[in-house]
XYZ file of C-alpha atoms in Angstrom:
572
model
C 71.033 63.851 134.279
C 72.416 65.363 131.116
C 70.867 68.651 130.105
C 70.819 70.824 127.011
C 71.282 74.453 128.009
C 69.712 77.457 126.285
C 70.633 81.048 126.986
C 68.300 83.939 126.483
C 70.556 86.083 124.345
C 71.047 83.889 121.288
C 68.491 81.138 120.788
C 67.377 81.050 117.170
C 65.782 77.633 117.805
C 63.468 75.669 115.606
C 60.734 78.301 115.668
C 62.525 80.679 113.327
C 63.218 77.896 110.861
C 59.789 76.370 111.049
C 58.026 79.645 110.403
C 60.007 80.389 107.276
C 57.429 78.436 105.295
C 54.701 80.877 106.300
C 55.832 83.494 103.821
C 55.341 86.011 106.598
C 58.109 88.226 107.766
C 58.275 89.388 111.346
C 57.754 92.918 110.087
C 55.696 93.332 106.979
C 55.876 97.067 106.569
C 57.934 100.177 106.598
C 55.895 101.070 109.656
C 57.710 98.326 111.554
C 61.273 99.476 111.051
C 62.984 97.564 113.806
C 66.333 98.822 112.535
C 65.660 102.176 114.171
C 67.974 102.470 117.124
C 66.732 103.135 120.626
C 68.509 106.492 120.547
C 66.700 107.516 117.351
C 63.402 106.353 118.794
C 63.966 108.325 121.968
C 64.757 111.449 119.978
C 61.458 111.210 118.096
C 59.373 110.885 121.240
C 59.119 113.027 124.310
C 57.828 112.687 127.842
C 54.085 112.279 127.850
C 53.840 111.061 124.274
C 52.279 107.866 123.064
C 50.176 106.354 120.297
C 46.693 104.944 119.769
C 45.582 101.725 118.093
C 42.381 99.769 117.572
C 42.810 95.996 117.645
C 39.334 94.930 118.672
C 36.304 95.586 120.867
C 35.890 94.925 124.582
C 37.959 91.859 125.491
C 35.959 89.068 127.087
C 38.703 88.780 129.704
C 42.284 89.890 130.336
C 42.983 87.019 132.709
C 45.757 85.112 130.857
C 44.351 81.781 132.044
C 40.855 82.482 130.734
C 41.494 84.386 127.515
C 41.108 82.491 124.247
C 40.712 85.377 121.800
C 43.215 87.275 119.678
C 42.020 90.700 120.808
C 42.567 89.826 124.461
C 45.938 88.247 123.668
C 47.134 91.397 121.911
C 46.716 93.266 125.188
C 48.032 90.447 127.375
C 51.351 90.193 125.474
C 51.919 93.901 126.135
C 51.174 93.861 129.864
C 52.377 90.382 130.864
C 55.521 88.370 130.233
C 55.858 84.543 130.333
C 59.009 82.551 130.991
C 60.047 82.961 127.345
C 59.245 85.355 124.494
C 59.026 85.256 120.704
C 60.888 88.258 119.321
C 60.488 90.169 116.064
C 62.638 87.592 114.252
C 60.351 84.761 115.426
C 63.061 83.451 117.720
C 62.354 81.997 121.141
C 64.298 84.104 123.636
C 64.343 84.596 127.372
C 61.512 86.458 129.035
C 61.202 86.265 132.801
C 63.652 83.356 132.564
C 67.169 84.285 131.521
C 68.085 80.705 130.552
C 66.650 77.206 130.439
C 67.849 73.623 130.246
C 66.246 70.477 128.846
C 67.235 66.977 129.892
C 68.366 64.660 127.126
C 65.223 62.563 127.460
C 63.168 65.740 126.955
C 61.191 65.220 130.161
C 62.693 67.812 132.500
C 62.778 71.525 131.744
C 64.536 73.839 134.182
C 64.143 77.616 133.912
C 66.463 80.049 135.678
C 64.782 83.345 136.504
C 66.279 86.787 135.950
C 67.462 88.736 138.978
C 65.314 91.557 140.309
C 61.957 90.520 138.808
C 59.030 92.626 140.018
C 55.274 92.849 139.710
C 53.835 96.157 138.563
C 53.044 97.001 142.211
C 56.748 96.744 143.044
C 56.578 93.447 144.945
C 59.000 90.620 144.150
C 58.172 88.093 141.436
C 59.811 84.652 141.616
C 59.552 81.149 140.195
C 56.971 80.436 142.907
C 54.567 82.753 141.080
C 54.893 80.632 137.952
C 54.334 77.467 139.986
C 51.108 78.959 141.355
C 49.988 80.161 137.922
C 50.559 76.837 136.158
C 48.739 74.906 138.886
C 45.908 77.440 138.665
C 45.705 76.690 134.927
C 45.319 72.975 135.674
C 42.713 73.520 138.404
C 39.258 72.628 136.966
C 37.765 75.399 139.120
C 39.639 77.921 136.973
C 37.997 76.515 133.812
C 40.928 77.585 131.649
C 40.090 76.865 127.974
C 43.752 76.195 127.159
C 44.543 74.005 130.176
C 44.873 70.725 128.303
C 46.829 72.377 125.487
C 49.452 74.167 127.571
C 49.893 72.058 130.718
C 48.320 68.763 129.654
C 51.730 67.319 128.865
C 53.038 68.027 132.362
C 53.316 65.063 134.696
C 50.386 64.806 137.107
C 47.916 66.687 134.912
C 45.310 63.907 135.092
C 45.417 63.848 138.898
C 45.411 67.648 138.984
C 42.181 67.708 136.976
C 40.440 64.870 138.828
C 41.321 61.979 136.497
C 38.451 62.644 134.082
C 36.898 59.652 132.340
C 36.173 59.349 128.607
C 33.161 61.645 128.994
C 35.147 64.276 130.875
C 33.622 63.475 134.282
C 35.967 63.674 137.272
C 36.585 60.351 138.988
C 38.716 61.690 141.839
C 39.013 64.929 143.761
C 41.081 67.377 141.662
C 44.529 68.011 143.122
C 46.298 70.883 141.278
C 49.336 70.433 143.517
C 49.966 67.089 141.780
C 51.076 68.969 138.654
C 54.798 68.368 138.075
C 55.921 71.966 138.541
C 58.168 73.026 141.380
C 59.972 76.217 142.295
C 63.190 76.183 144.275
C 63.094 77.511 147.837
C 64.903 80.681 146.783
C 62.480 81.207 143.876
C 65.350 81.321 141.399
C 64.548 78.203 139.366
C 61.396 76.530 138.084
C 61.519 72.834 137.210
C 58.835 71.264 135.034
C 58.489 67.494 134.663
C 56.728 66.343 131.493
C 54.764 63.109 131.182
C 56.083 62.674 127.655
C 58.639 64.561 125.543
C 57.275 67.730 123.991
C 59.836 69.209 121.618
C 57.872 72.441 121.240
C 57.446 73.144 124.946
C 59.666 76.213 124.574
C 57.016 77.678 122.276
C 54.323 76.877 124.834
C 56.411 78.541 127.548
C 56.347 81.688 125.375
C 52.559 81.607 124.944
C 50.443 84.362 126.544
C 48.332 81.895 128.549
C 51.499 80.879 130.416
C 51.943 84.386 131.829
C 52.178 84.552 135.622
C 49.409 86.039 137.736
C 49.779 87.357 141.274
C 48.232 85.043 143.854
C 47.645 87.806 146.418
C 45.537 90.012 144.140
C 43.454 87.053 142.940
C 42.793 85.787 146.451
C 41.887 89.295 147.621
C 39.722 90.357 144.689
C 38.423 87.119 143.179
C 37.374 87.160 139.537
C 37.191 90.956 139.542
C 40.973 91.288 139.923
C 41.401 91.710 136.172
C 38.600 94.186 135.533
C 39.977 97.474 136.834
C 43.381 99.201 136.986
C 43.618 99.364 140.797
C 43.669 95.581 141.207
C 45.214 94.617 137.867
C 48.733 93.540 138.800
C 50.896 92.450 135.857
C 54.583 92.014 134.993
C 55.019 93.228 131.414
C 56.589 96.393 129.986
C 53.239 98.222 130.209
C 50.419 98.194 132.753
C 46.807 99.373 132.732
C 46.325 102.897 134.059
C 42.823 103.633 132.711
C 39.978 101.394 131.588
C 36.640 102.624 130.276
C 34.626 99.663 128.932
C 33.473 100.027 125.315
C 35.715 103.060 124.965
C 39.418 102.625 125.740
C 42.171 101.017 127.762
C 45.206 103.188 128.439
C 48.523 101.423 129.049
C 51.379 103.195 130.815
C 55.023 102.177 130.994
C 55.601 99.836 133.931
C 58.339 101.466 136.063
C 59.088 98.131 137.767
C 59.523 96.108 134.584
C 62.440 93.680 134.364
C 62.409 91.111 131.588
C 63.343 90.026 128.105
C 62.295 93.130 126.177
C 64.968 95.783 125.606
C 63.973 98.618 127.942
C 65.993 101.116 125.913
C 63.541 100.554 123.055
C 60.424 100.931 125.207
C 60.051 104.659 124.684
C 56.368 105.575 124.466
C 54.869 106.666 127.762
C 51.395 105.456 126.860
C 49.610 103.130 124.458
C 45.880 103.733 124.062
C 43.724 100.840 122.909
C 40.424 101.980 121.406
C 37.710 99.431 122.219
C 35.736 99.815 119.006
C 33.617 97.060 117.480
C 32.059 99.124 114.686
C 34.302 99.174 111.617
C 33.044 102.547 110.395
C 33.895 104.098 113.757
C 37.381 102.550 113.683
C 37.921 103.798 110.137
C 36.797 107.290 111.175
C 39.214 107.238 114.116
C 42.034 106.387 111.728
C 41.133 109.016 109.137
C 40.838 111.712 111.804
C 44.297 110.868 113.141
C 42.976 109.732 116.504
C 44.338 106.229 115.887
C 47.557 105.373 114.047
C 46.638 101.703 113.504
C 43.227 100.061 113.104
C 42.522 96.375 112.589
C 38.827 96.815 111.768
C 38.644 98.023 108.175
C 35.216 98.339 106.489
C 35.033 95.759 103.718
C 33.440 98.226 101.295
C 36.471 100.514 101.642
C 39.060 97.847 100.808
C 38.903 98.190 96.983
C 39.862 101.870 97.293
C 42.824 101.324 99.612
C 46.442 101.258 98.444
C 48.538 98.357 99.694
C 51.755 99.027 101.568
C 53.912 97.465 98.871
C 52.506 100.041 96.473
C 53.257 102.922 98.792
C 49.981 102.946 100.729
C 48.997 102.297 104.312
C 46.892 99.133 103.836
C 48.739 96.034 105.027
C 47.963 92.360 104.372
C 50.027 89.716 106.155
C 49.570 85.953 106.359
C 48.543 84.124 109.500
C 48.874 80.546 110.622
C 45.148 80.084 110.996
C 41.851 78.831 109.610
C 38.397 80.425 109.538
C 35.918 77.599 110.101
C 32.343 76.950 111.162
C 31.449 75.142 114.352
C 28.466 72.833 113.978
C 26.810 71.812 117.235
C 27.547 68.090 117.166
C 25.324 67.485 120.208
C 22.200 68.969 118.619
C 19.949 67.329 116.016
C 20.204 67.146 113.042
C 23.927 68.019 113.237
C 24.731 64.830 115.105
C 24.704 63.152 111.672
C 28.039 63.459 109.788
C 26.115 63.279 106.502
C 24.361 66.537 107.391
C 27.622 68.215 108.349
C 29.249 67.084 105.099
C 26.304 68.374 103.061
C 26.551 71.794 104.697
C 30.280 71.875 103.960
C 30.057 70.811 100.322
C 27.379 73.422 99.584
C 29.938 76.194 100.209
C 31.811 77.617 97.214
C 35.078 78.422 98.945
C 36.693 80.058 95.928
C 33.741 82.442 95.662
C 33.873 83.146 99.387
C 37.581 84.014 99.378
C 37.633 86.008 96.140
C 34.250 87.772 96.291
C 32.819 87.709 99.795
C 36.229 88.218 101.411
C 37.587 90.311 98.510
C 40.741 88.246 98.040
C 42.030 88.964 101.534
C 41.653 85.301 102.615
C 42.377 82.037 100.764
C 40.001 79.070 100.224
C 40.419 76.324 102.832
C 40.132 72.670 101.871
C 41.346 71.274 105.201
C 41.453 72.419 108.801
C 45.270 72.509 108.834
C 46.483 75.694 107.191
C 49.522 76.334 104.964
C 52.698 77.150 106.847
C 52.450 74.423 109.488
C 55.525 72.231 109.163
C 55.529 68.436 108.895
C 58.101 65.941 110.160
C 60.392 66.439 107.158
C 60.095 70.233 107.099
C 57.549 70.289 104.277
C 54.064 71.726 104.789
C 51.730 69.540 106.828
C 48.732 70.606 104.728
C 50.441 69.497 101.491
C 50.815 65.967 102.865
C 47.298 65.695 104.298
C 44.939 63.097 102.842
C 47.717 61.621 100.732
C 48.311 64.949 99.045
C 44.703 65.349 97.895
C 42.477 68.144 99.279
C 39.796 66.875 101.634
C 37.324 69.184 99.902
C 37.542 69.493 96.114
C 37.346 72.833 94.316
C 34.675 71.770 91.758
C 31.709 73.557 93.325
C 29.051 72.216 90.962
C 30.115 68.633 91.683
C 30.292 69.389 95.405
C 26.777 70.823 95.419
C 25.350 67.747 93.728
C 27.098 65.536 96.269
C 25.753 67.740 99.087
C 22.193 67.235 97.856
C 22.756 63.496 97.612
C 24.178 63.319 101.160
C 21.288 65.317 102.580
C 18.826 62.961 100.883
C 20.743 59.989 102.309
C 20.414 61.580 105.749
C 16.635 61.607 105.263
C 16.089 65.141 104.006
C 15.624 65.023 100.204
C 15.622 68.586 98.851
C 15.633 69.738 102.473
C 12.225 68.224 103.206
C 11.747 67.826 106.937
C 14.974 69.624 107.736
C 14.351 72.051 110.619
C 14.967 75.784 110.240
C 18.387 76.548 111.675
C 20.136 79.583 113.139
C 23.581 80.764 112.149
C 25.231 82.795 114.928
C 27.952 85.370 114.369
C 29.250 88.702 115.588
C 28.975 91.696 113.280
C 32.556 92.509 112.332
C 34.795 92.119 109.310
C 33.499 89.577 106.824
C 31.354 87.747 109.355
C 28.034 89.249 108.242
C 28.703 89.050 104.472
C 29.680 85.403 104.985
C 26.533 84.778 107.040
C 24.398 86.184 104.239
C 26.257 84.044 101.702
C 25.724 80.883 103.794
C 22.048 81.708 104.121
C 21.793 81.719 100.338
C 24.122 78.755 99.746
C 22.266 76.479 102.151
C 18.945 77.514 100.659
C 20.168 75.594 97.581
C 19.748 72.495 99.768
C 16.263 73.540 100.808
C 17.448 74.657 104.262
C 15.990 77.779 105.860
C 18.626 79.781 107.785
C 18.072 82.647 110.224
C 21.076 84.846 111.042
C 21.618 85.689 114.698
C 23.957 88.629 115.341
C 25.558 88.558 118.781
C 27.645 91.289 120.414
C 31.285 90.229 120.693
C 31.366 90.302 124.509
C 28.573 87.711 124.563
C 29.496 85.764 121.446
C 32.492 83.758 122.669
C 30.854 82.621 125.939
C 27.723 81.615 124.009
C 29.802 79.670 121.491
C 31.843 77.971 124.198
C 28.658 76.934 125.996
C 27.304 75.318 122.800
C 24.282 77.614 122.720
C 23.902 77.675 118.930
C 23.136 75.558 115.860
C 25.973 76.646 113.564
C 28.328 79.530 114.247
C 31.410 81.137 112.837
C 34.709 80.231 114.455
C 38.391 80.365 113.725
C 41.789 79.541 115.112
C 45.168 81.186 114.714
C 48.065 78.958 115.746
C 49.823 79.594 119.038
C 52.890 77.597 118.002
C 54.003 75.723 114.907
C 52.836 72.172 115.492
C 49.645 70.724 113.952
C 48.583 69.473 117.362
C 47.789 73.073 118.284
C 44.989 73.090 115.707
C 43.856 69.465 115.921
C 43.722 69.131 119.703
C 40.894 71.685 119.678
C 38.544 68.908 118.609
C 39.524 66.394 121.252
C 36.744 65.371 123.641
C 36.729 67.693 126.634
C 39.100 70.293 125.200
C 38.153 73.725 126.537
C 38.160 75.166 123.013
C 36.071 72.373 121.463
C 33.114 74.680 120.837
C 31.374 72.239 118.479
C 31.447 69.478 121.127
C 32.780 67.059 118.510
C 33.685 63.684 119.990
C 35.101 60.566 118.341
C 37.086 57.939 120.325
C 39.233 57.120 117.270
C 40.167 60.770 116.840
C 40.963 61.075 120.554
C 43.118 57.928 120.375
C 45.126 59.317 117.447
C 45.758 62.555 119.347
C 46.930 60.600 122.389
C 49.136 58.381 120.213
C 50.815 61.506 118.807
C 52.193 62.417 122.240
C 55.483 60.591 121.809
C 59.111 61.512 121.362
C 59.385 59.850 117.963
C 58.890 62.615 115.416
C 57.659 60.386 112.608
C 55.012 58.784 114.812
C 53.960 62.164 116.178
C 53.133 63.551 112.742
C 51.769 60.261 111.381
C 49.171 60.153 114.157
C 48.267 63.811 113.649
C 47.627 63.142 109.958
C 45.424 60.226 111.018
C 43.546 62.493 113.416
C 42.884 65.048 110.692
C 41.687 62.288 108.345
C 39.109 61.233 110.942
C 38.043 64.805 111.707
C 37.539 65.682 108.041
C 35.720 62.415 107.297
C 33.320 63.252 110.146
C 33.348 66.947 109.166
C 33.625 67.726 112.866
C 34.096 71.333 111.781
C 33.689 73.070 108.426
C 36.852 74.815 107.097
C 36.034 77.890 105.017
C 39.136 80.060 104.496
C 42.738 80.469 105.548
C 43.376 83.618 107.500
C 45.303 86.716 106.609
C 45.357 89.836 108.757
C 44.781 93.214 107.175
C 44.925 96.630 108.747
C 45.607 100.313 108.226
C 48.750 101.808 109.732
C 50.107 105.328 109.518
C 53.722 105.739 108.472
C 54.175 107.823 111.618
C 53.841 104.722 113.804
C 57.185 102.941 113.922
C 58.639 100.002 115.850
C 55.586 97.703 115.964
C 55.308 94.374 114.171
C 52.726 91.749 113.255
C 53.484 88.067 113.838
C 52.278 84.976 111.932
C 50.231 84.112 115.015
C 48.012 87.162 114.519
C 49.530 89.315 117.251
C 50.592 92.955 117.075
C 53.632 93.655 119.198
C 53.436 97.220 120.452
C 56.212 97.275 123.070
C 58.708 99.157 120.891
C 56.171 101.383 119.162
C 56.620 105.135 118.902
C 55.508 108.102 116.818
C 58.150 109.396 114.413
C 58.032 113.129 113.791
């Protein structure tokens, strides 16, 4: 079988090219000066030194298979390492695998592991650990939210998951060992057999969810393996040495690390992650010098901050992502698309982005965000709906249509419409948006109560469908529109709104082909169906914004919403 071979040291790949349209550089600030040499970095740090950042509150989980949130992923990419990595130039490069080959038909991917790989406890790590981890992802007992997205294209996935029917019910006994992943006897190579060609599988192989986990520690400790330093075995450049919930996680350099990151540039002994949910507390930690980077910036402080391009320490960088609302499609009256459309059209997105979100986000008129590339290299969003926005920008006209749709659904002027609850966590613009929605939907005669939920409880509640309407959002894991659209497929672990339409599902399935034109054509069809049903309500396109001291060097922010801290250090 003919193979295309890729080596870890020089693969620029399609990822670098495809992300050029994002308008986001790998390093958006002087605080991410990757040109600093390892020798210079070492000279500016000393034994026992480190830095402190705040990137979010308590993570729901740090199990790579179970995490589906950005804050958890920011920690996972620092303490784990998948087969491949995405470096600061947005290139796919070798991680635990030093090279990889792809058969000409695109169905067989073979990864060759680096020599001397170790877990943080010093035990050997081999391709067999990846085989175990990928089969664990497919196992329904794991309940991995990303399972279908990251291993669903691997041969045997249906049998591994119990051959679920159209309603997601298992029809056979799940058999994770049926997944087409096999490690060689010597543990040096991992071979993955795909059910259909997936040109972006290299990007999936670099995704945090695909990080390996140690079978022995999971079997010994069960679900608690990833909740305390003593049992938390990882394979990245840093490992957890201290963990005080709601306060901090302290990461220490992993002395057994072997992988794709340049160890000569990993110079800080510790990285402290402040687990702060309150924006005022995060801002105070930054102003006092306790933290050198904070993601949670109080919205009322933003007008007074000076942007980095003007010499300040306030950074704004684009993301491949969309802030949207999940509407519980299994709960009356939201089962009616007319109701969902009315709720959507009553939102003035320009006002939300410019006033409520203070110009830090952009108005969203589709679920697919700018920066995602189409078959011809243009932007997927520009070609959606024949080049016309799904949601027009004339708010007055939209509001009149919303009232008409609600009347058509049987609720003229909101008469008979039940009081509803909008659920959100209290961070960033979530509460100001909630208050805006409460007012906007009152224009339809709908009474809205705001439910504020602590972050640790919010994502499980949303995933369980225990809400009427709630805030949601998605930042792309790789540059293919399927990564956004597959969220809404029946049975997807991240389909929080429980949207289900057989025609949409069929278009997603039809996109899983080698032919590029057909792939994107079917994804456009899927988005057309989703937006016609208003299976979710797009509100704004994401940007990330944060405060970062000029003393913190070597870190960078990616278009996928991650902060890479591996090479970070304090310059003196």
